[in-house]
XYZ file of C-alpha atoms in Angstrom:
708
model
C -0.014 0.028 0.013
C 2.773 2.449 0.966
C 4.661 1.501 -2.161
C 1.724 2.421 -4.435
C 1.392 5.663 -2.458
C 5.064 6.470 -3.097
C 5.265 5.289 -6.585
C 8.649 3.612 -7.157
C 10.415 2.582 -3.979
C 9.614 1.781 -0.453
C 10.644 3.614 2.728
C 12.772 0.798 3.937
C 14.271 -0.624 0.706
C 17.433 1.458 0.634
C 20.125 1.228 3.137
C 21.276 4.163 5.253
C 22.626 6.753 5.055
C 20.819 7.195 1.695
C 17.195 7.382 2.851
C 14.642 6.544 0.104
C 12.639 9.235 -1.553
C 9.473 7.500 -0.316
C 10.678 7.853 3.305
C 11.646 11.466 2.720
C 8.221 12.365 1.518
C 6.123 10.324 3.981
C 7.572 9.414 7.405
C 10.057 12.229 7.567
C 7.215 14.792 6.751
C 4.439 13.191 8.774
C 6.377 13.066 12.021
C 7.137 16.883 12.331
C 3.660 17.730 10.894
C 1.996 15.534 13.479
C 3.985 17.076 16.261
C 3.035 20.653 15.258
C -0.700 19.901 14.811
C -0.855 17.977 18.183
C 0.897 20.811 19.941
C -1.329 23.561 18.728
C -3.911 23.211 21.638
C -0.989 23.578 24.174
C 0.380 26.530 22.223
C -3.021 28.182 22.310
C -3.304 27.723 26.055
C 0.211 29.084 26.569
C -0.680 32.218 24.596
C -3.905 32.617 26.522
C -2.142 32.449 29.921
C 0.677 34.755 28.717
C -1.798 37.402 27.541
C -3.101 37.698 31.056
C 0.281 38.736 32.395
C 2.201 40.618 29.649
C 1.564 43.434 27.156
C 1.773 43.152 23.393
C 5.211 42.682 21.898
C 6.596 45.539 19.830
C 7.816 44.945 16.225
C 11.521 44.362 16.571
C 14.150 43.174 14.047
C 14.142 39.674 15.773
C 10.428 39.290 15.178
C 10.566 40.778 11.615
C 13.332 38.357 10.470
C 11.442 35.394 11.934
C 8.307 36.491 10.242
C 10.071 36.957 6.842
C 11.589 33.449 7.120
C 8.367 31.736 8.007
C 6.579 33.566 5.161
C 9.271 32.510 2.793
C 9.004 28.858 3.981
C 5.181 29.003 3.466
C 5.487 30.539 -0.001
C 8.215 28.115 -1.049
C 5.984 25.209 0.136
C 3.102 26.588 -1.804
C 5.278 26.900 -4.953
C 6.314 23.193 -4.625
C 2.724 22.190 -4.277
C 1.585 24.242 -7.397
C 4.607 22.865 -9.330
C 3.554 19.296 -8.724
C -0.167 20.027 -9.451
C 0.323 21.933 -12.728
C 3.286 19.929 -13.943
C 2.900 17.956 -17.099
C 4.831 15.086 -15.476
C 2.920 12.323 -13.583
C 3.821 11.995 -9.918
C 2.905 9.600 -7.170
C 0.307 10.591 -4.613
C 3.036 11.269 -1.974
C 4.343 14.104 -4.065
C 1.038 15.891 -3.896
C 0.570 15.348 -0.130
C 3.805 16.363 1.420
C 3.955 19.919 0.037
C 0.359 20.404 1.130
C 1.412 19.407 4.622
C 4.239 21.881 4.428
C 1.854 24.612 3.451
C -0.389 23.887 6.352
C 2.443 23.848 8.941
C 4.252 26.979 7.744
C 1.088 28.900 7.005
C 0.023 28.057 10.566
C 3.434 29.084 11.904
C 2.985 32.558 10.277
C -0.364 32.890 12.178
C 1.251 31.567 15.326
C 3.916 34.269 15.112
C 1.345 37.064 14.779
C -0.723 35.626 17.726
C 2.390 35.346 19.814
C 3.189 38.975 19.209
C -0.284 39.987 20.316
C -0.172 37.773 23.493
C 3.275 38.955 24.576
C 4.963 35.577 24.221
C 8.638 36.153 23.679
C 9.582 32.623 22.722
C 7.751 29.320 22.077
C 9.269 25.901 22.747
C 6.741 24.260 20.487
C 7.973 26.396 17.506
C 11.498 25.761 18.372
C 11.056 21.965 18.541
C 8.965 21.933 15.390
C 11.718 23.728 13.458
C 14.411 21.495 14.971
C 12.468 18.296 13.973
C 11.879 19.491 10.515
C 15.573 20.364 10.130
C 16.575 16.824 11.279
C 13.956 14.987 9.066
C 14.807 17.101 6.064
C 18.567 16.514 6.324
C 18.460 13.207 4.242
C 16.604 14.950 1.313
C 18.958 17.902 1.499
C 21.880 15.563 1.330
C 20.409 13.893 -1.735
C 19.607 17.183 -3.421
C 23.185 18.458 -3.204
C 24.427 15.272 -4.850
C 24.878 15.389 -8.665
C 22.167 12.835 -9.190
C 19.673 14.470 -6.924
C 17.416 15.655 -9.688
C 17.203 12.260 -11.277
C 16.456 10.456 -7.987
C 13.557 12.822 -7.285
C 12.114 12.777 -10.773
C 12.113 16.603 -10.795
C 14.044 19.350 -12.523
C 16.494 21.948 -11.365
C 13.700 24.391 -10.299
C 12.671 21.973 -7.597
C 16.233 21.493 -6.579
C 16.717 25.264 -6.036
C 13.375 25.452 -4.250
C 14.221 22.757 -1.728
C 17.757 23.931 -1.153
C 16.631 27.501 -0.497
C 13.764 26.079 1.715
C 16.161 24.089 3.865
C 18.701 26.987 4.187
C 15.800 29.256 5.314
C 14.682 26.543 7.798
C 18.257 26.402 9.287
C 18.249 30.253 9.550
C 14.818 30.213 11.131
C 15.961 27.535 13.771
C 18.923 29.733 14.506
C 16.984 32.920 15.118
C 14.538 31.043 17.318
C 17.340 30.674 19.835
C 16.935 34.401 20.620
C 13.820 35.799 22.326
C 11.877 38.755 21.103
C 12.483 41.805 23.318
C 9.640 43.421 25.315
C 8.891 47.067 24.752
C 7.533 48.159 28.133
C 8.066 47.049 31.738
C 6.872 43.647 32.742
C 3.869 43.669 35.024
C 4.911 42.937 38.532
C 8.363 41.583 39.556
C 10.577 40.550 36.713
C 13.795 38.649 36.127
C 15.792 37.572 33.087
C 13.838 34.310 33.044
C 10.792 36.171 31.716
C 12.821 37.585 28.824
C 14.622 34.399 27.885
C 14.145 32.147 24.897
C 13.157 28.485 25.078
C 16.721 27.256 24.702
C 17.965 29.818 27.213
C 15.431 28.507 29.787
C 16.071 24.831 28.859
C 19.806 25.305 29.700
C 19.263 27.827 32.542
C 21.693 30.123 30.734
C 19.785 33.223 32.045
C 21.020 32.440 35.545
C 24.748 32.422 34.592
C 25.256 36.135 35.391
C 24.789 35.407 39.096
C 27.499 32.756 39.574
C 29.805 34.814 37.208
C 29.330 37.810 39.378
C 29.915 35.701 42.486
C 33.095 34.333 41.098
C 34.511 37.766 40.679
C 33.410 39.433 43.953
C 31.109 38.917 46.918
C 27.460 38.900 45.891
C 25.287 41.812 47.055
C 21.538 42.173 47.317
C 21.441 44.090 44.009
C 22.988 41.078 42.216
C 20.074 38.801 43.084
C 17.038 38.759 40.790
C 13.708 39.876 42.046
C 11.114 37.178 42.326
C 8.608 36.785 39.539
C 5.182 38.082 40.296
C 3.680 34.630 40.438
C 6.366 33.443 42.796
C 5.758 36.162 45.453
C 3.887 35.530 48.723
C 1.115 38.023 47.951
C 0.074 36.470 44.677
C 0.390 32.869 46.095
C -1.520 33.830 49.274
C -4.374 35.292 47.237
C -4.430 32.291 44.964
C -4.616 29.941 48.039
C -7.478 31.896 49.414
C -9.413 31.833 46.128
C -9.365 27.941 46.174
C -9.358 27.189 49.837
C -11.999 29.643 51.236
C -14.938 28.156 49.331
C -14.029 24.696 50.627
C -13.690 25.939 54.201
C -17.080 27.692 54.084
C -18.685 24.562 52.632
C -17.155 22.400 55.387
C -18.333 24.775 58.142
C -21.878 24.774 56.600
C -22.061 20.971 56.396
C -20.455 20.549 59.873
C -23.166 22.828 61.478
C -25.847 20.767 59.837
C -24.377 17.526 61.026
C -23.857 18.680 64.562
C -27.523 19.883 64.902
C -28.754 16.411 65.062
C -26.226 14.105 66.854
C -28.678 11.156 66.906
C -28.741 11.052 63.158
C -26.338 8.329 61.990
C -24.576 10.140 59.240
C -21.002 9.942 58.122
C -18.907 12.674 59.711
C -18.079 15.554 57.358
C -14.753 15.076 55.698
C -12.151 17.769 56.201
C -11.418 19.806 52.974
C -8.373 18.609 51.095
C -5.129 20.631 51.238
C -3.626 18.488 48.407
C -6.501 19.031 45.976
C -6.296 22.783 46.641
C -2.599 22.820 45.946
C -3.141 20.708 42.789
C -5.647 23.227 41.440
C -3.184 26.036 42.204
C -0.296 24.424 40.322
C -2.037 22.001 37.976
C -0.506 23.305 34.738
C 3.022 23.156 36.221
C 2.257 19.733 37.511
C 0.954 18.417 34.240
C 3.997 19.930 32.313
C 6.395 18.270 34.762
C 4.548 14.905 34.463
C 4.889 15.061 30.637
C 8.637 15.869 30.938
C 9.115 13.004 33.502
C 7.210 10.558 31.214
C 9.393 11.406 28.240
C 12.537 11.265 30.343
C 11.729 7.854 31.783
C 10.843 6.540 28.276
C 14.141 7.770 26.807
C 15.960 6.058 29.637
C 15.088 2.679 28.117
C 16.404 3.687 24.681
C 19.972 3.025 25.995
C 19.542 -0.722 26.351
C 17.957 -1.046 22.959
C 20.741 1.055 21.304
C 23.273 -0.939 23.311
C 21.833 -4.196 21.977
C 22.077 -2.823 18.390
C 25.646 -1.575 18.946
C 26.713 -5.030 20.218
C 25.177 -6.620 17.130
C 27.089 -4.193 15.003
C 30.341 -5.121 16.733
C 29.530 -8.815 16.352
C 28.881 -8.468 12.582
C 32.136 -8.209 10.642
C 30.480 -6.905 7.404
C 28.419 -4.224 9.077
C 28.975 -0.683 7.550
C 31.087 1.677 9.624
C 28.419 4.475 9.383
C 25.859 2.301 11.225
C 28.133 2.123 14.280
C 28.843 5.875 14.182
C 24.983 6.433 13.935
C 24.179 4.239 16.905
C 26.977 6.007 18.997
C 25.676 9.354 18.124
C 22.077 8.237 18.956
C 23.129 6.899 22.381
C 24.897 10.125 23.114
C 21.966 12.273 21.805
C 19.310 10.401 23.767
C 21.396 10.652 27.011
C 21.925 14.427 26.487
C 18.206 15.065 25.608
C 17.169 13.031 28.645
C 19.486 15.113 30.770
C 18.080 18.376 29.653
C 14.391 17.173 30.010
C 15.195 15.777 33.504
C 16.861 19.009 34.662
C 13.865 20.969 33.395
C 11.528 18.706 35.268
C 13.426 19.099 38.581
C 13.631 22.858 38.096
C 9.800 23.043 37.698
C 9.176 20.672 40.688
C 11.565 22.361 43.075
C 10.148 25.759 42.111
C 6.690 24.459 42.733
C 7.789 23.082 46.033
C 9.064 26.471 47.109
C 5.722 28.089 46.009
C 3.783 25.506 48.095
C 5.875 26.257 51.102
C 5.329 30.049 50.625
C 1.589 29.629 50.191
C 1.094 27.312 53.155
C 3.288 29.438 55.466
C 1.215 32.481 54.607
C -2.004 30.591 55.080
C -0.963 29.367 58.515
C 0.192 32.840 59.546
C -3.122 34.421 58.488
C -5.074 31.652 60.194
C -3.135 32.284 63.408
C -4.272 35.984 63.369
C -7.888 34.922 62.849
C -8.245 32.204 65.429
C -11.078 32.518 67.944
C -10.285 32.385 71.701
C -11.578 28.809 71.975
C -9.431 27.726 69.036
C -6.390 29.520 70.517
C -6.679 27.471 73.616
C -6.740 24.220 71.710
C -3.979 25.168 69.248
C -0.881 25.781 71.373
C 2.026 28.049 70.338
C 4.193 24.870 69.906
C 1.756 23.417 67.478
C 1.589 26.610 65.470
C 5.436 26.830 65.403
C 5.744 23.221 64.280
C 3.198 23.709 61.527
C 5.179 26.456 60.025
C 8.662 25.012 60.679
C 8.089 21.300 60.051
C 4.705 20.321 58.559
C 4.920 23.020 55.773
C 8.455 22.037 55.026
C 7.490 18.389 54.562
C 5.154 19.451 51.770
C 8.085 21.313 50.200
C 10.379 18.371 50.519
C 8.000 15.786 49.031
C 6.914 17.944 46.056
C 10.073 17.271 43.843
C 9.586 13.640 44.339
C 5.745 13.364 44.180
C 5.972 12.311 40.470
C 7.955 9.206 41.601
C 4.709 7.597 42.900
C 3.775 6.774 39.232
C 7.264 6.964 37.720
C 8.763 4.343 39.902
C 6.192 1.655 39.009
C 6.330 2.684 35.430
C 10.094 2.229 35.257
C 10.070 -1.009 37.237
C 7.292 -2.352 34.940
C 9.118 -1.353 31.747
C 12.438 -2.803 32.988
C 10.759 -6.152 33.937
C 8.941 -6.465 30.647
C 12.236 -5.725 28.759
C 14.005 -8.325 30.901
C 11.187 -10.814 30.056
C 11.753 -10.149 26.385
C 15.556 -10.493 26.757
C 15.668 -13.516 29.203
C 12.290 -15.092 28.609
C 10.677 -17.020 31.436
C 13.921 -16.802 33.358
C 12.818 -13.308 34.423
C 9.988 -14.646 36.492
C 12.063 -15.178 39.730
C 13.092 -11.553 39.443
C 9.445 -10.483 39.231
C 8.566 -12.615 42.312
C 11.358 -11.079 44.313
C 10.300 -7.568 43.311
C 6.653 -8.361 44.272
C 7.722 -9.523 47.717
C 8.990 -6.035 48.516
C 5.751 -4.299 47.847
C 3.721 -5.604 50.842
C 6.753 -5.276 53.066
C 6.992 -1.508 52.137
C 3.298 -1.003 52.706
C 3.255 -2.579 56.141
C 6.340 -0.763 57.228
C 4.795 2.528 56.072
C 1.715 1.971 58.289
C 3.884 1.340 61.331
C 6.109 4.338 60.749
C 2.986 6.549 60.197
C 1.706 5.593 63.694
C 5.035 6.486 65.202
C 5.148 9.799 63.239
C 1.822 10.847 64.680
C 3.001 10.217 68.215
C 6.309 12.024 67.534
C 4.624 15.096 66.293
C 2.368 15.286 69.453
C 5.459 14.947 71.599
C 7.167 17.617 69.547
C 4.226 19.999 70.032
C 4.188 19.412 73.795
C 7.957 19.918 74.020
C 7.825 23.202 72.049
C 4.877 24.456 74.091
C 6.789 23.731 77.351
C 9.961 25.462 76.099
C 7.862 28.458 74.971
C 6.151 28.651 78.420
C 9.501 28.347 80.348
C 11.099 31.174 78.289
C 8.093 33.406 78.769
C 7.894 32.779 82.527
C 11.710 32.608 83.071
C 11.370 35.162 85.907
C 9.001 32.942 87.835
C 11.078 29.859 87.128
C 14.149 31.546 88.487
C 12.248 32.998 91.467
C 11.018 29.596 92.727
C 14.175 27.640 91.540
C 12.098 25.475 89.101
C 14.898 25.130 86.528
C 15.837 21.499 87.361
C 12.130 20.170 87.388
C 11.357 22.034 84.137
C 14.580 20.735 82.553
C 13.800 17.176 83.607
C 10.233 17.456 82.359
C 11.380 18.734 78.881
C 14.187 16.056 78.694
C 11.752 13.310 79.501
C 9.469 14.462 76.519
C 12.629 14.598 74.290
C 13.638 11.084 75.330
C 10.300 9.638 74.300
C 10.562 11.607 71.087
C 14.044 10.261 70.337
C 12.877 6.702 71.109
C 10.242 6.979 68.398
C 12.711 8.569 65.959
C 15.214 5.707 66.640
C 12.488 2.999 65.932
C 11.453 4.784 62.754
C 15.115 5.076 61.619
C 15.776 1.416 62.274
C 12.705 0.336 60.172
C 13.793 2.735 57.402
C 17.313 1.404 57.363
C 16.176 -2.246 57.133
C 13.968 -1.151 54.205
C 16.811 0.708 52.478
C 19.041 -2.428 52.817
C 16.429 -4.654 51.237
C 15.491 -2.138 48.542
C 19.111 -1.441 47.647
C 19.935 -5.047 47.335
C 16.830 -5.962 45.385
C 18.420 -5.301 41.893
C 21.351 -7.576 42.774
C 18.899 -10.321 43.977
C 16.840 -9.872 40.845
C 19.957 -10.244 38.635
C 21.302 -13.181 40.539
C 18.061 -15.285 40.450
C 17.332 -14.268 36.825
C 20.731 -15.150 35.432
C 20.916 -18.266 37.568
C 17.557 -19.436 36.239
C 18.475 -18.525 32.646
C 21.746 -20.542 32.706
C 20.435 -23.572 34.639
C 17.035 -23.919 32.854
C 18.501 -25.028 29.594
C 21.972 -26.147 28.574
C 21.588 -24.198 25.256
C 21.170 -20.896 27.202
C 24.492 -18.933 26.996
C 25.154 -15.485 28.443
C 26.130 -13.751 25.225
C 27.295 -10.144 25.398
C 23.979 -8.924 24.125
C 22.029 -10.675 26.893
C 24.510 -10.072 29.640
C 25.264 -6.271 29.052
C 21.626 -5.390 28.160
C 20.311 -7.243 31.226
C 22.932 -5.599 33.465
C 21.956 -2.216 32.079
C 18.338 -2.980 32.885
C 19.216 -4.125 36.404
C 21.153 -0.919 36.984
C 18.116 1.026 35.826
C 16.040 -0.848 38.410
C 18.326 0.278 41.289
C 17.169 3.916 41.207
C 13.398 3.347 41.484
C 13.833 0.523 44.003
C 16.050 2.748 46.178
C 13.609 5.692 45.791
C 10.687 3.576 47.100
C 12.019 3.633 50.671
C 12.520 7.427 50.526
C 9.112 7.848 49.129
C 7.457 5.883 51.834
C 9.220 7.802 54.474
C 8.326 11.161 52.950
C 4.761 10.070 52.215
C 4.187 9.055 55.844
C 5.435 12.343 57.114
C 3.376 14.217 54.534
C 0.199 12.338 55.439
C 0.650 13.246 59.108
C 1.398 16.877 58.253
C -1.562 17.023 55.870
C -3.946 15.951 58.640
C -2.476 18.488 61.084
C -2.704 21.393 58.504
C -6.292 20.535 57.588
C -7.486 20.514 61.282
C -5.710 23.788 61.876
C -6.895 25.575 58.762
C -10.637 24.741 59.530
C -10.404 25.877 63.131
C -12.975 28.332 64.405
C -12.296 31.901 63.405
C -13.388 35.280 64.764
C -16.588 36.688 63.417
C -15.585 39.425 61.054
C -19.075 40.743 60.734
C -19.925 41.022 64.356
C -19.273 44.763 64.435
C -21.126 47.257 62.312
C -18.585 49.393 60.399
C -20.880 50.933 57.776
C -20.424 54.436 56.376
C -23.261 55.772 58.420
C -21.377 54.944 61.557
C -18.340 56.877 60.262
C -20.477 60.110 60.146
C -22.051 59.405 63.473
C -21.229 61.552 66.570
C -20.303 58.395 68.557
C -17.163 56.439 68.056
C -18.547 53.424 69.929
C -22.159 52.446 70.613
C -23.196 49.224 72.157
C -26.767 48.335 73.352
C -27.809 45.264 75.298
C -24.590 43.285 74.589
C -24.042 39.734 75.967
C -20.796 38.180 74.931
C -18.738 35.110 75.912
C -15.260 33.746 75.289
C -16.505 30.406 74.148
C -19.867 29.466 72.630
C -20.453 26.716 75.107
C -19.893 28.859 78.223
C -22.287 31.289 79.930
C -22.059 34.948 79.131
C -18.938 36.651 80.390
C -20.457 40.075 79.678
C -24.210 40.589 79.994
C -26.603 43.473 79.088
C -23.761 45.907 78.477
C -24.663 49.472 77.415
C -21.893 51.699 76.218
C -21.772 54.904 74.268
C -18.384 56.669 73.654
C -18.535 60.084 71.802
C -15.711 61.010 69.484
C -12.708 62.828 71.025
C -13.783 61.853 74.629
C -11.927 60.175 77.412
C -13.677 56.938 78.599
C -12.360 55.074 81.710
C -13.308 51.533 82.449
C -12.933 50.920 86.258
C -13.572 47.747 88.155
C -11.987 45.179 90.337
C -9.992 42.214 89.226
C -12.053 39.725 87.151
C -14.959 42.146 86.582
C -14.576 42.090 82.820
C -12.563 45.241 81.879
C -10.319 43.354 79.427
C -13.275 41.369 78.114
C -15.063 44.570 77.336
C -12.095 45.908 75.384
C -11.695 42.602 73.565
C -15.380 42.821 72.722
C -14.856 46.277 71.213
C -12.180 44.735 68.938
C -14.528 41.903 67.939
C -12.493 39.194 69.501
C -15.349 37.835 71.707
C -18.307 35.839 70.551
C -21.590 37.663 70.919
C -24.632 35.897 72.288
C -27.055 38.679 71.756
C -26.906 42.380 70.943
C -29.312 45.057 69.899
C -26.791 47.458 68.368
C -23.001 47.155 68.136
C -21.379 49.913 66.258
C -17.620 50.722 66.293
C -15.980 53.250 64.042
C -13.711 51.901 61.373
C -11.078 54.421 62.328
C -8.435 53.218 64.771
C -9.153 54.116 68.369
C -5.763 55.444 69.395
C -6.943 56.485 72.913
C -7.619 53.005 74.328
C -4.989 52.633 77.095
C -4.536 50.230 79.944
C -3.703 52.291 82.997
C -2.036 50.300 85.741
C -0.081 50.961 88.962
C -2.197 54.012 89.659
C -1.458 55.586 93.054
C -4.386 57.924 93.935
C -3.850 60.874 96.172
C -6.338 61.970 98.677
C -8.084 64.500 96.409
C -7.919 61.969 93.490
C -6.728 64.592 91.100
C -5.463 63.535 87.741
C -2.221 65.479 88.112
C -1.370 63.582 91.283
C -1.820 60.226 89.762
C 1.272 58.262 88.522
C 0.349 56.583 85.280
C 2.129 53.858 83.465
C 0.488 53.808 79.940
C 0.668 50.939 77.495
C -0.410 52.329 74.105
C -2.573 50.450 71.657
C -2.105 50.671 67.915
C 0.483 53.452 67.697
C 2.261 55.924 70.158
C 0.473 59.144 71.014
C 1.256 62.120 73.152
C 0.033 62.176 76.715
C -2.218 65.121 75.806
C -4.362 62.868 73.713
C -5.957 61.316 76.859
């Protein structure tokens, strides 16, 4: 069928390096065309996202040269197509199809350039890879055209020879100019760095960062030498993005929880806490999917080495094999390794950057939540727990993010390697599969045990941090009553329990590491032993031995990674639960105080009628039937004995107490600078103000004494 489509010849009838004309006009044209067409949706999404951040690009000489070259490629392809259509000579169907595909690709590329200009996209990796693939696939035809018999082999005249040679030269120039990004005319919105102005190749090799180590090699780095963060890497943007995804989930959980708690007798499933992981995925889903694609391509290219090694050994074993074949296999092995290295580096860069963003977003979320906690929640959430949430639990999310793709990558690599071993060794690979499957339940059971110890360890760590904080805050009392030794012994006892759990967890992890590290050796031992002993005709030839050893070495990395993944996953699960419970804790009622514009124009700064408030919703009212009116620019003193509710009243004015009932509760939105706690007052006999000794503690910001 393909022979009739191509006319004379078949894509695989001629030997390399002279690729047949049929292959040049079919496979070597279809591959780059398919890549371009399949990548168009991703390019459209990239342009749409870029247009939201950046302004339109100006017309620069970089852009004009690229536009001229792509237009020339499109016109040249159109000329080739018309030449075949209107020629008096009869051609095979392939000669009509391949220039039409060229017209579609390069005409679409011209449109893509104009859209990219409008969206502010300085460089496109899809365009760069498309041009590079076209250049590689077009090299065999270019080689044949420059030969003296190129015209005869292609059944075309000198006009087509000139057209293709000029087309290929323009393609090479276009690929070269794609290495440079189009400059931006105005200032980038938000924070900017050289990364935002870099081309695809520049970002792929991280060349834009070289000026920092070069400056550090010449002199000590200063703050001005460090790039500013990109806008979407800053804490303000990440915090707002977190709130946009998390707040609806939190409000939905509170609503469902209130419905569930109204009828305790109703046997319903308790409300599930909102997911932190799903929120983070929605925040960084595009980066995650891009990294997943890069990881999949990298893992697949990893198994090209055993295949190419097998072919190279066959070449060495064949005395009559052409020299160019060995050179081609060597170049392919080197190229696949380098391409995989670039892709893997890009993957880790994306994942490490995403881990830092997650750490920033969660730290900001915990900090904001701490400021909004109600009094009941503050009593349950100790200072030690809050400190550990920021210092440990959030960091565990950051640590596991670069390795999160390994949860599917490791099984994929192991499965691929075992299938390849089965193809190479046959049924002798079954003992290796059995050994690998034994380690799976062992890792699962150990992870469950370590998870239980991690939960207990975090509770002890919270208690220890809380005690250390209380001792430091009350160091005067501790010194006064000589409580240093009892406090030290109490804290050390908690630490001993914590270290005991850490020791047990480390012991289990070390045992797992030993088994997982030795598993590739055990698989190789049993597989080779079974292969040799199962049949006397089985010989360990270089092809079988070296290819199998390569696969066994490739098994070592995912098997070693499994133990690390289990350890990090257990820690992340514990931290995930702690973060969820903290982030859905009860908050202060932001709407308990009326701060409307009418109140701002009122004569009174504070007005409360019939207020009853409590520190906790389950307790009786701490304040009851409170009436208070405070005119503007007036001095109001709250006097009472210890425990009468003076501080509670001030907290109620700030909205930090839960209200049970109130008729009116109006507080000006302007800061009340004149609220002061007056202590250590020694009244004289006539109780005159000038005879009182005041020690003021000022709220909000310092003011002069005359403001009272």
